[in-house]
Amino acid sequence: MDILGSGALDPIGWDARRPVIVAFLVFIGVSLLWLFALATAEESNPERLYVADRSLSSVMNGFAMTGEQISVITLLTVSASVALFGYDGFTFALDGLIMLGVILLLGEKIRNSGCYTLGDLFSLRASGSGPRMAASAVTLAITIPMLMIQLRAAGVSTAFLIGMPTDGAQVLCTVLMGCLVACFAAVAGLRGNSLMHVAKTPIILVALAVVTLLALKQFEWDPGSLLSAAAEKSAAPDDYLSPGLWPYHVSLGSLNTFGTHIVVILGTSVTPHLILRIGASRSGHTARRSMSIATGLVGVFSLLLIATGFASAAVVGAAGIGAVDATGQSSPIQLAAALLREGSTGQVVLITLMACVIFLTVLTTVTSVTFAAAVSFAHDVFAGGKRRRTETGEVRALRVAAVIVGAVALSLAVILRQYPTAFLVSFAISVAASCIFPVLIYSFFWHRFNRRGLLWSVYGGLLLCIILMVFSPVVSGTEWALWPKASFDWYPFQAPGLVSVPAAFILGWVGSISSPKDSKPDFRRMQYKILTGKEAGFHASNLDRS
């Protein structure tokens, strides 16, 4: 397709674009007024600001947890993968649902431990400032890449919506969206962001259901006809509904694909903003109920997202999607524009609804990630230092950290906008899978785990992720790499987590057994707490003797 990504097509049309932009701007204004009204009601007490005083009900936190899973990456990138690559994109859409099984294993224990940051979790089995500093480093290594990708996707989609898919317009839209998000992350707390997630979740489900039903109506309510049309309009009709169309293939194909899925499932289940969300539950039992609710809602969302991707391929076609946006991230808006008569009231409403869904997704998920990084700095670094800190000073540190994190991510997103940076997603989730998941498993289930094992596991996993990513085929040696003309890709896998995750487990084990300190008494106390949600209290002496 010679016109791929040239912006030569305008599927929305000028007649529909003017009312869509007006309605979209009105929605942004109303949303921001509501957000800042919520922000002014937030408490100045750090605990209430960070985790809403642990007062969120299971239903509210379940909807909010679903909203955390509906990120810009999921909504735009995954739907684009399904539309362009068929079966291969479909399998990645299911990872978010499988990931909730991992959360069900760990979530109740995380809440019962009383922890809500990585620094707190790392300090369960290790004392001193070292584990908290390691937690902050890991949090930034996960947060910055995720923010860059999501801000960039938001800028591209907004520029397409206003009819200016040029590089300059995309930069301007990215900066504007980034500034809005940074401002809200700096003034809001978890309760306000939770309310936005609760409002966002049903709106997104309704929007995806509407476009899916309208697409099915065009094919006389026959899903088989829709899938056949999607295959016919794809870049490879014979391979669309079977494995192998995914373009980012490297050596060791099946093992590579399997490893990538495992890393995605493990990494996305233990991200810092999700841990913060679990910590806001009233109790461990409430957290488990919240995750059960989220599992059902995410299942519905995943099915609708897959259906929307196939509908985009069937109605718009791969050529139409690629001609407007080479990444395919604007396919939901293109689908909404193609379902109804051009310039009609229904088309305006549908496009506006989809645009508002994307804006809400950007605002809530990017704010959640930024806020979690800021909480990590304020709680683990600032408040955890040797000097005594006041609550007012800790809240002020949170505001400053949110602005700095947002500014750094936004600057990098703009500077690197012309480079293929999709590999940053793989890096971020590999860091989470390598540096957080092994630590949580060892902390909750192995009595020999200690400070040395933790630090070896965290820093070893992080160092391996950086080295293996640099020498992977997503950085050099392939046509879709960061530097396609260079060739230093001796590591054969796309995701470093396929090696770094087992290596982190090994390093944690070796470091722990080589340390002379006996951590069994600490494990007994911690085990009692994660099972009951209460401190050991007068049972402490019995636990020590056992």
Coordinates of C-alpha atoms in Angstrom, one line a residue:
M1 CA 0.0 0.0 0.0
D2 CA 1.8 3.0 -1.3
I3 CA -0.3 5.6 0.5
L4 CA 0.2 3.9 3.8
G5 CA 0.1 6.5 6.6
S6 CA 0.0 9.4 4.1
G7 CA -3.1 10.9 5.6
A8 CA -4.6 11.1 2.1
L9 CA -8.0 9.9 3.1
D10 CA -10.5 11.7 5.3
P11 CA -13.2 9.2 6.4
I12 CA -14.9 11.5 8.8
G13 CA -15.7 14.3 6.3
W14 CA -15.9 18.1 6.9
D15 CA -19.7 18.1 7.4
A16 CA -19.4 15.8 10.4
R17 CA -16.1 17.0 11.7
R18 CA -17.3 20.5 12.8
P19 CA -20.1 19.4 15.1
V20 CA -17.9 16.5 16.4
I21 CA -15.1 18.9 17.4
V22 CA -17.6 21.2 19.1
A23 CA -19.2 18.3 21.0
F24 CA -15.8 16.8 21.9
L25 CA -14.5 20.1 23.3
V26 CA -17.6 20.6 25.4
F27 CA -17.2 17.1 26.8
I28 CA -13.5 17.8 27.6
G29 CA -14.6 21.0 29.4
V30 CA -17.3 19.3 31.4
S31 CA -15.0 16.4 32.3
L32 CA -12.2 18.7 33.5
L33 CA -14.7 20.8 35.6
W34 CA -15.9 17.6 37.3
L35 CA -12.3 16.4 37.8
F36 CA -11.2 19.6 39.4
A37 CA -14.3 19.6 41.6
L38 CA -13.4 16.2 42.7
A39 CA -9.8 17.2 43.3
T40 CA -10.8 20.1 45.6
A41 CA -12.7 17.6 47.8
E42 CA -9.6 15.5 48.3
E43 CA -8.1 15.3 51.8
S44 CA -4.6 16.7 52.5
N45 CA -3.8 13.5 54.6
P46 CA -1.4 11.4 52.5
E47 CA -3.1 8.1 53.4
R48 CA -6.5 9.4 52.3
L49 CA -5.0 10.9 49.2
Y50 CA -3.1 7.8 48.2
V51 CA -5.6 5.0 48.8
A52 CA -8.9 6.9 49.5
D53 CA -8.6 6.0 53.2
R54 CA -9.1 2.3 52.1
S55 CA -12.8 3.0 52.0
L56 CA -13.7 1.9 48.4
S57 CA -16.5 -0.7 48.2
S58 CA -16.0 -3.9 46.2
V59 CA -18.4 -2.8 43.4
M60 CA -16.8 0.6 43.0
N61 CA -13.2 -0.7 43.2
G62 CA -14.2 -3.5 40.8
F63 CA -15.4 -1.0 38.2
A64 CA -12.3 1.1 38.8
M65 CA -10.1 -1.9 38.5
T66 CA -11.7 -2.7 35.1
G67 CA -11.0 0.9 34.1
E68 CA -7.3 0.4 35.0
Q69 CA -7.2 -2.5 32.5
I70 CA -8.9 -0.4 29.7
S71 CA -5.8 1.6 28.9
V72 CA -4.9 3.5 25.7
I73 CA -2.6 0.6 24.7
T74 CA -5.4 -1.9 25.1
L75 CA -8.2 0.1 23.5
L76 CA -6.3 1.4 20.5
T77 CA -3.3 -0.9 19.9
V78 CA -5.0 -4.2 20.6
S79 CA -8.1 -3.3 18.5
A80 CA -5.7 -2.2 15.7
S81 CA -3.8 -5.6 16.0
V82 CA -7.1 -7.5 15.7
A83 CA -8.2 -5.4 12.7
L84 CA -4.9 -5.7 10.8
F85 CA -3.5 -9.1 11.9
G86 CA -6.6 -11.1 12.7
Y87 CA -5.9 -14.3 14.7
D88 CA -2.6 -13.1 16.1
G89 CA -4.1 -9.8 17.4
F90 CA -7.0 -11.8 18.8
T91 CA -4.7 -13.9 21.0
F92 CA -3.1 -10.7 22.5
A93 CA -6.5 -9.4 23.3
L94 CA -7.1 -12.4 25.6
D95 CA -4.0 -11.8 27.7
G96 CA -5.7 -9.1 29.7
L97 CA -8.4 -11.5 30.8
I98 CA -5.9 -14.3 31.7
M99 CA -3.8 -11.8 33.7
L100 CA -6.7 -11.4 36.2
G101 CA -6.1 -15.0 37.3
V102 CA -2.7 -13.9 38.5
I103 CA -4.2 -11.0 40.4
L104 CA -6.7 -13.3 42.0
L105 CA -3.7 -15.3 43.4
L106 CA -1.9 -12.3 44.8
G107 CA -4.4 -9.6 45.3
E108 CA -5.9 -10.6 48.7
K109 CA -2.4 -11.1 50.1
I110 CA -1.3 -7.7 48.9
R111 CA -4.3 -6.0 50.6
N112 CA -3.9 -8.0 53.8
S113 CA -0.3 -7.0 54.0
G114 CA -1.4 -3.4 54.3
C115 CA 1.0 -2.3 51.5
Y116 CA 0.1 -0.1 48.6
T117 CA 3.5 0.8 47.0
L118 CA 6.3 -1.4 45.8
G119 CA 8.5 0.1 48.5
D120 CA 6.1 -1.2 51.2
L121 CA 5.9 -4.7 49.5
F122 CA 9.7 -4.9 49.1
S123 CA 10.1 -3.9 52.8
L124 CA 8.0 -6.8 54.0
R125 CA 11.1 -9.1 54.1
A126 CA 13.9 -6.5 53.9
S127 CA 14.7 -3.5 56.1
G128 CA 16.4 -0.3 55.3
S129 CA 16.2 2.3 52.5
G130 CA 17.8 0.0 49.9
P131 CA 14.6 -1.9 49.0
R132 CA 12.6 1.3 48.8
M133 CA 15.1 2.9 46.5
A134 CA 15.0 -0.3 44.3
A135 CA 11.2 -0.1 44.3
S136 CA 11.3 3.5 43.1
A137 CA 13.8 2.7 40.3
V138 CA 11.6 -0.2 39.1
T139 CA 8.5 2.0 39.3
L140 CA 10.1 4.7 37.0
A141 CA 11.4 2.0 34.6
I142 CA 7.8 0.8 34.2
T143 CA 6.0 4.1 34.3
I144 CA 8.0 6.3 31.9
P145 CA 7.8 3.9 28.9
M146 CA 4.1 3.3 29.5
L147 CA 3.3 7.0 29.6
M148 CA 5.3 7.7 26.5
I149 CA 3.4 5.1 24.4
Q150 CA 0.0 6.2 25.7
L151 CA 0.6 9.9 25.3
R152 CA 1.9 9.3 21.7
A153 CA -1.2 7.2 20.8
A154 CA -3.5 9.9 22.3
G155 CA -1.8 12.6 20.2
V156 CA -2.1 10.6 17.0
S157 CA -5.8 9.9 17.6
T158 CA -6.7 13.4 18.5
A159 CA -4.9 14.8 15.5
F160 CA -6.8 12.4 13.3
L161 CA -10.1 13.5 14.9
I162 CA -9.6 17.2 14.1
G163 CA -8.6 16.4 10.5
M164 CA -4.9 17.3 10.8
P165 CA -2.9 14.1 10.7
T166 CA 0.4 15.9 10.2
D167 CA 3.5 15.6 12.3
G168 CA 3.2 19.1 13.8
A169 CA -0.4 18.6 14.7
Q170 CA 0.3 15.3 16.3
V171 CA 3.0 16.9 18.4
L172 CA 0.7 19.7 19.5
C173 CA -2.1 17.3 20.4
T174 CA 0.3 15.1 22.4
V175 CA 1.6 18.2 24.3
L176 CA -1.9 19.4 25.1
M177 CA -3.2 16.0 26.2
G178 CA 0.0 15.5 28.3
C179 CA -0.4 18.8 30.0
L180 CA -4.1 18.1 30.9
V181 CA -3.2 14.8 32.4
A182 CA -0.2 16.1 34.3
C183 CA -2.3 18.8 35.8
F184 CA -5.0 16.4 37.0
A185 CA -2.5 13.9 38.3
A186 CA -0.9 16.7 40.3
V187 CA -4.1 17.9 42.1
A188 CA -6.3 14.7 42.3
G189 CA -6.2 11.7 44.5
L190 CA -7.2 8.1 44.1
R191 CA -10.9 8.7 45.0
G192 CA -11.4 11.2 42.2
N193 CA -9.6 9.1 39.7
S194 CA -11.7 6.1 40.8
L195 CA -14.9 7.9 40.2
M196 CA -13.7 8.7 36.6
H197 CA -12.9 5.0 36.1
V198 CA -16.3 4.1 37.3
A199 CA -17.9 6.5 34.8
K200 CA -15.6 5.4 32.0
T201 CA -16.2 1.7 32.2
P202 CA -19.9 1.6 31.3
I203 CA -19.5 4.3 28.6
I204 CA -16.7 2.3 26.9
L205 CA -18.7 -1.0 27.0
V206 CA -21.8 0.7 25.6
A207 CA -19.8 2.5 22.8
L208 CA -18.1 -0.8 21.7
A209 CA -21.4 -2.7 21.9
V210 CA -23.1 0.0 19.7
V211 CA -20.5 -0.1 17.0
T212 CA -20.4 -3.9 17.0
L213 CA -24.2 -4.2 16.7
L214 CA -24.2 -1.6 13.9
A215 CA -21.5 -3.5 12.1
L216 CA -23.4 -6.8 12.4
K217 CA -26.5 -5.1 11.1
Q218 CA -24.6 -4.3 7.8
F219 CA -24.0 -8.1 7.5
E220 CA -27.6 -9.1 8.3
W221 CA -26.6 -10.1 11.9
D222 CA -24.4 -12.9 10.6
P223 CA -21.0 -13.0 12.4
G224 CA -19.7 -15.5 9.9
S225 CA -20.3 -13.0 7.0
L226 CA -18.5 -10.3 9.1
L227 CA -15.5 -12.5 9.6
S228 CA -15.4 -13.5 5.9
A229 CA -15.5 -9.8 4.9
A230 CA -12.8 -9.0 7.4
A231 CA -10.6 -11.7 5.9
E232 CA -11.3 -10.6 2.3
K233 CA -10.4 -7.0 3.1
S234 CA -7.3 -7.8 5.0
A235 CA -3.7 -7.7 3.6
A236 CA -3.5 -11.5 3.5
P237 CA -7.0 -13.1 3.1
D238 CA -5.8 -16.6 3.2
D239 CA -3.8 -16.1 6.5
Y240 CA -6.0 -13.6 8.3
L241 CA -7.9 -16.1 10.5
S242 CA -4.9 -18.4 11.2
P243 CA -1.6 -17.9 13.0
G244 CA 1.3 -16.3 11.2
L245 CA 0.2 -12.9 10.0
W246 CA 1.9 -11.0 12.8
P247 CA 4.6 -9.0 11.1
Y248 CA 7.1 -8.7 14.0
H249 CA 8.4 -12.3 13.7
V250 CA 11.9 -13.2 14.6
S251 CA 13.7 -16.5 15.1
L252 CA 12.3 -19.3 17.3
G253 CA 8.8 -18.2 16.3
S254 CA 6.5 -20.4 18.5
L255 CA 8.7 -20.1 21.5
N256 CA 9.1 -16.4 21.0
T257 CA 5.3 -15.9 20.8
F258 CA 4.7 -18.1 23.8
G259 CA 7.3 -16.2 25.8
T260 CA 5.8 -12.8 24.9
H261 CA 2.3 -13.9 26.0
I262 CA 3.7 -15.2 29.3
V263 CA 5.6 -11.9 30.0
V264 CA 2.5 -9.8 29.1
I265 CA 0.3 -11.8 31.5
L266 CA 2.8 -11.7 34.4
G267 CA 4.0 -8.1 33.9
T268 CA 0.6 -6.5 33.6
S269 CA -0.7 -8.2 36.7
V270 CA 1.8 -6.5 39.1
T271 CA 2.1 -3.0 37.7
P272 CA 2.5 -0.2 40.4
H273 CA -0.8 1.5 39.6
L274 CA -2.7 -1.8 39.9
I275 CA -1.1 -2.6 43.3
L276 CA -2.1 0.9 44.5
R277 CA -5.7 0.1 43.3
I278 CA -5.7 -3.1 45.3
G279 CA -4.5 -1.3 48.4
A280 CA -7.6 1.0 48.3
S281 CA -9.9 -1.9 49.1
R282 CA -11.5 -2.1 52.6
S283 CA -10.1 -5.6 53.3
G284 CA -8.6 -8.6 51.6
H285 CA -12.0 -10.1 51.2
T286 CA -13.3 -6.9 49.5
A287 CA -10.2 -6.8 47.3
R288 CA -11.0 -10.4 46.1
R289 CA -14.6 -9.5 45.4
S290 CA -13.5 -6.4 43.5
M291 CA -11.2 -8.6 41.3
S292 CA -14.1 -11.1 40.7
I293 CA -16.2 -8.2 39.5
A294 CA -13.4 -6.9 37.3
T295 CA -12.9 -10.3 35.8
G296 CA -16.4 -10.4 34.5
L297 CA -16.3 -6.8 33.2
V298 CA -12.9 -7.3 31.6
G299 CA -14.2 -10.5 29.9
V300 CA -17.1 -8.5 28.4
F301 CA -14.7 -5.7 27.3
S302 CA -12.3 -8.2 25.7
L303 CA -15.0 -9.8 23.7
L304 CA -16.3 -6.4 22.5
L305 CA -12.8 -5.2 21.7
I306 CA -12.2 -8.3 19.6
A307 CA -15.5 -7.8 17.8
T308 CA -14.7 -4.2 17.2
G309 CA -11.4 -5.1 15.6
F310 CA -12.9 -7.6 13.3
A311 CA -15.7 -5.1 12.5
S312 CA -13.1 -2.5 11.6
A313 CA -11.4 -4.9 9.2
A314 CA -14.8 -5.9 7.6
V315 CA -16.2 -2.4 7.2
V316 CA -13.2 -0.2 6.7
G317 CA -10.6 -2.8 5.5
A318 CA -6.9 -3.0 6.0
A319 CA -6.2 -0.6 3.1
G320 CA -8.5 2.1 4.4
I321 CA -7.1 1.8 7.9
G322 CA -3.5 1.9 6.8
A323 CA -4.1 4.8 4.4
V324 CA -5.2 7.1 7.2
D325 CA -3.0 5.7 10.1
A326 CA -0.2 3.2 9.5
T327 CA -0.4 2.0 13.1
G328 CA -4.1 1.3 12.9
Q329 CA -4.7 3.1 16.2
S330 CA -7.5 5.3 14.6
S331 CA -9.5 2.3 13.5
P332 CA -12.2 2.7 16.2
I333 CA -13.0 6.2 15.0
Q334 CA -12.8 5.1 11.4
L335 CA -15.3 2.4 12.1
A336 CA -17.6 4.8 13.8
A337 CA -17.4 7.1 10.8
A338 CA -18.1 4.4 8.3
L339 CA -21.2 2.8 9.9
L340 CA -23.7 5.5 9.2
R341 CA -24.5 8.0 6.4
E342 CA -21.8 10.7 6.1
G343 CA -22.9 14.0 7.8
S344 CA -25.9 12.5 9.5
T345 CA -26.8 13.2 13.1
G346 CA -26.2 9.5 13.9
Q347 CA -22.7 9.6 12.5
V348 CA -21.9 12.8 14.5
V349 CA -23.2 11.2 17.7
L350 CA -21.3 7.9 17.1
I351 CA -18.0 9.6 16.2
T352 CA -18.3 11.9 19.2
L353 CA -19.0 9.0 21.5
M354 CA -15.9 7.2 20.3
A355 CA -13.8 10.3 20.6
C356 CA -15.0 10.9 24.2
V357 CA -14.3 7.2 25.0
I358 CA -10.7 7.7 23.8
F359 CA -10.3 10.9 25.8
L360 CA -11.6 9.4 29.0
T361 CA -9.3 6.4 28.5
V362 CA -6.3 8.7 28.1
L363 CA -7.2 10.9 31.0
T364 CA -7.9 8.1 33.5
T365 CA -5.2 5.6 32.7
V366 CA -2.4 8.0 32.1
T367 CA -3.3 9.8 35.3
S368 CA -3.4 6.5 37.2
V369 CA 0.1 5.6 36.0
T370 CA 1.5 9.1 36.8
F371 CA -0.2 9.2 40.2
A372 CA 1.3 5.7 41.1
A373 CA 4.8 6.9 40.2
A374 CA 4.3 10.1 42.3
V375 CA 3.0 8.1 45.3
S376 CA 6.1 5.9 45.1
F377 CA 8.4 8.9 45.3
A378 CA 6.5 10.7 48.0
H379 CA 5.9 7.6 50.2
D380 CA 8.9 5.5 49.6
V381 CA 11.7 8.1 49.0
F382 CA 10.5 11.4 50.5
A383 CA 8.6 10.2 53.6
G384 CA 10.9 7.1 54.0
G385 CA 14.1 9.2 54.3
K386 CA 16.0 9.7 57.5
R387 CA 14.7 13.2 58.1
R388 CA 11.3 13.6 59.7
R389 CA 8.7 14.8 57.1
T390 CA 5.3 16.4 57.7
E391 CA 2.1 15.3 56.0
T392 CA 1.9 18.7 54.2
G393 CA 5.4 18.2 52.9
E394 CA 4.7 14.7 51.7
V395 CA 1.6 15.9 49.8
R396 CA 3.6 18.7 48.3
A397 CA 6.3 16.2 47.2
L398 CA 3.5 14.1 45.6
R399 CA 2.4 17.1 43.5
V400 CA 5.9 18.0 42.4
A401 CA 6.7 14.4 41.6
A402 CA 3.5 14.1 39.4
V403 CA 4.5 17.1 37.4
I404 CA 8.1 16.0 36.9
V405 CA 7.1 12.5 35.9
G406 CA 4.5 13.8 33.4
A407 CA 6.9 16.4 32.0
V408 CA 9.7 13.8 31.5
A409 CA 7.4 11.3 29.8
L410 CA 5.8 14.0 27.6
S411 CA 9.2 15.4 26.6
L412 CA 10.5 11.9 25.6
A413 CA 7.2 11.1 23.7
V414 CA 7.7 14.3 21.6
I415 CA 11.4 13.8 21.1
L416 CA 11.1 10.2 20.0
R417 CA 7.9 10.6 18.1
Q418 CA 9.5 9.7 14.7
Y419 CA 11.0 6.5 16.0
P420 CA 9.3 3.1 16.3
T421 CA 8.9 2.9 20.1
A422 CA 6.5 0.1 20.4
F423 CA 9.3 -2.0 22.0
L424 CA 8.9 0.2 25.1
V425 CA 5.8 -1.6 26.0
S426 CA 7.6 -4.9 25.9
F427 CA 10.4 -3.4 28.1
A428 CA 8.0 -2.0 30.7
I429 CA 6.1 -5.2 31.2
S430 CA 9.3 -7.3 31.2
V431 CA 10.6 -5.1 34.0
A432 CA 7.4 -5.7 36.0
A433 CA 7.5 -9.4 35.3
S434 CA 11.2 -9.7 36.2
C435 CA 11.5 -7.3 39.2
I436 CA 8.1 -7.5 40.9
F437 CA 6.5 -10.9 40.3
P438 CA 9.5 -13.0 41.6
V439 CA 9.8 -10.8 44.7
L440 CA 6.0 -11.1 45.5
I441 CA 6.1 -14.9 45.0
Y442 CA 9.2 -15.3 47.2
S443 CA 7.9 -12.8 49.8
F444 CA 4.5 -14.5 50.3
F445 CA 5.5 -18.2 49.9
W446 CA 9.2 -18.8 50.8
H447 CA 10.5 -18.4 54.4
R448 CA 14.2 -18.2 53.4
F449 CA 13.7 -15.0 51.3
N450 CA 15.6 -12.0 52.7
R451 CA 17.2 -8.6 51.9
R452 CA 20.1 -10.0 49.8
G453 CA 17.8 -12.2 47.7
L454 CA 15.5 -9.3 47.1
L455 CA 18.1 -6.9 45.9
W456 CA 19.8 -9.5 43.7
S457 CA 16.5 -10.4 42.2
V458 CA 15.4 -6.8 41.6
Y459 CA 18.6 -5.2 40.3
G460 CA 19.6 -8.4 38.4
G461 CA 16.2 -8.6 36.7
L462 CA 16.3 -4.8 35.8
L463 CA 19.9 -5.0 34.5
L464 CA 19.1 -8.1 32.4
C465 CA 16.0 -6.4 30.9
I466 CA 18.0 -3.4 29.8
I467 CA 20.9 -5.4 28.3
L468 CA 18.7 -8.0 26.5
M469 CA 16.4 -5.3 25.2
V470 CA 19.3 -3.4 23.7
F471 CA 20.5 -6.5 21.9
S472 CA 17.1 -7.7 20.9
P473 CA 15.6 -7.7 17.3
V474 CA 13.3 -4.8 18.3
V475 CA 16.3 -2.5 18.5
S476 CA 18.4 -3.6 15.5
G477 CA 18.6 -6.1 12.8
T478 CA 14.9 -6.1 11.5
E479 CA 13.0 -3.8 9.3
W480 CA 10.7 -2.7 12.1
A481 CA 13.5 -2.2 14.6
L482 CA 14.5 1.1 16.2
W483 CA 17.7 1.1 14.1
P484 CA 16.9 -1.3 11.2
K485 CA 20.2 -0.8 9.4
A486 CA 22.3 -1.7 12.4
S487 CA 22.9 -5.3 13.4
F488 CA 23.8 -6.2 16.9
D489 CA 20.7 -8.4 17.8
W490 CA 22.4 -11.5 19.2
Y491 CA 19.4 -12.0 21.7
P492 CA 16.8 -13.9 19.7
F493 CA 13.6 -13.0 21.6
Q494 CA 11.4 -9.9 21.3
A495 CA 10.7 -9.8 25.1
P496 CA 13.7 -9.9 27.5
G497 CA 11.3 -11.3 30.1
L498 CA 11.6 -14.8 28.7
V499 CA 15.2 -15.0 30.1
S500 CA 15.1 -12.2 32.8
V501 CA 12.1 -13.7 34.7
P502 CA 13.6 -17.1 35.4
A503 CA 17.0 -15.4 36.0
A504 CA 15.4 -13.1 38.6
F505 CA 14.0 -16.2 40.4
I506 CA 17.4 -17.8 40.4
L507 CA 19.2 -14.7 41.6
G508 CA 16.6 -14.3 44.4
W509 CA 17.2 -17.9 45.5
V510 CA 21.0 -17.8 45.3
G511 CA 21.1 -14.4 47.2
S512 CA 18.8 -15.7 49.9
I513 CA 20.5 -19.0 50.6
S514 CA 23.9 -17.4 50.6
S515 CA 22.9 -14.9 53.3
P516 CA 23.5 -16.0 56.9
K517 CA 20.5 -14.2 58.3
D518 CA 17.5 -16.4 59.4
S519 CA 14.4 -14.8 58.0
K520 CA 11.9 -17.5 59.3
P521 CA 10.6 -15.5 62.3
D522 CA 9.9 -12.5 60.0
F523 CA 8.2 -14.8 57.5
R524 CA 5.9 -16.2 60.2
R525 CA 4.7 -12.8 61.2
M526 CA 4.2 -11.7 57.7
Q527 CA 2.4 -14.9 56.8
Y528 CA 0.0 -14.4 59.7
K529 CA -0.7 -10.9 58.5
I530 CA -1.3 -11.7 54.8
L531 CA -3.7 -14.5 55.8
T532 CA -5.7 -12.6 58.4
G533 CA -5.1 -8.9 57.6
K534 CA -4.0 -8.4 61.2
E535 CA -0.7 -7.9 63.0
A536 CA 0.6 -10.9 64.9
G537 CA 0.2 -9.1 68.2
F538 CA 0.5 -11.4 71.3
H539 CA 1.0 -14.4 69.0
A540 CA 4.5 -13.0 68.1
S541 CA 6.3 -15.0 70.7
N542 CA 4.6 -18.3 69.7
L543 CA 5.4 -17.5 66.0
D544 CA 9.1 -16.9 66.9
R545 CA 9.3 -20.2 68.8
S546 CA 7.7 -22.1 65.9

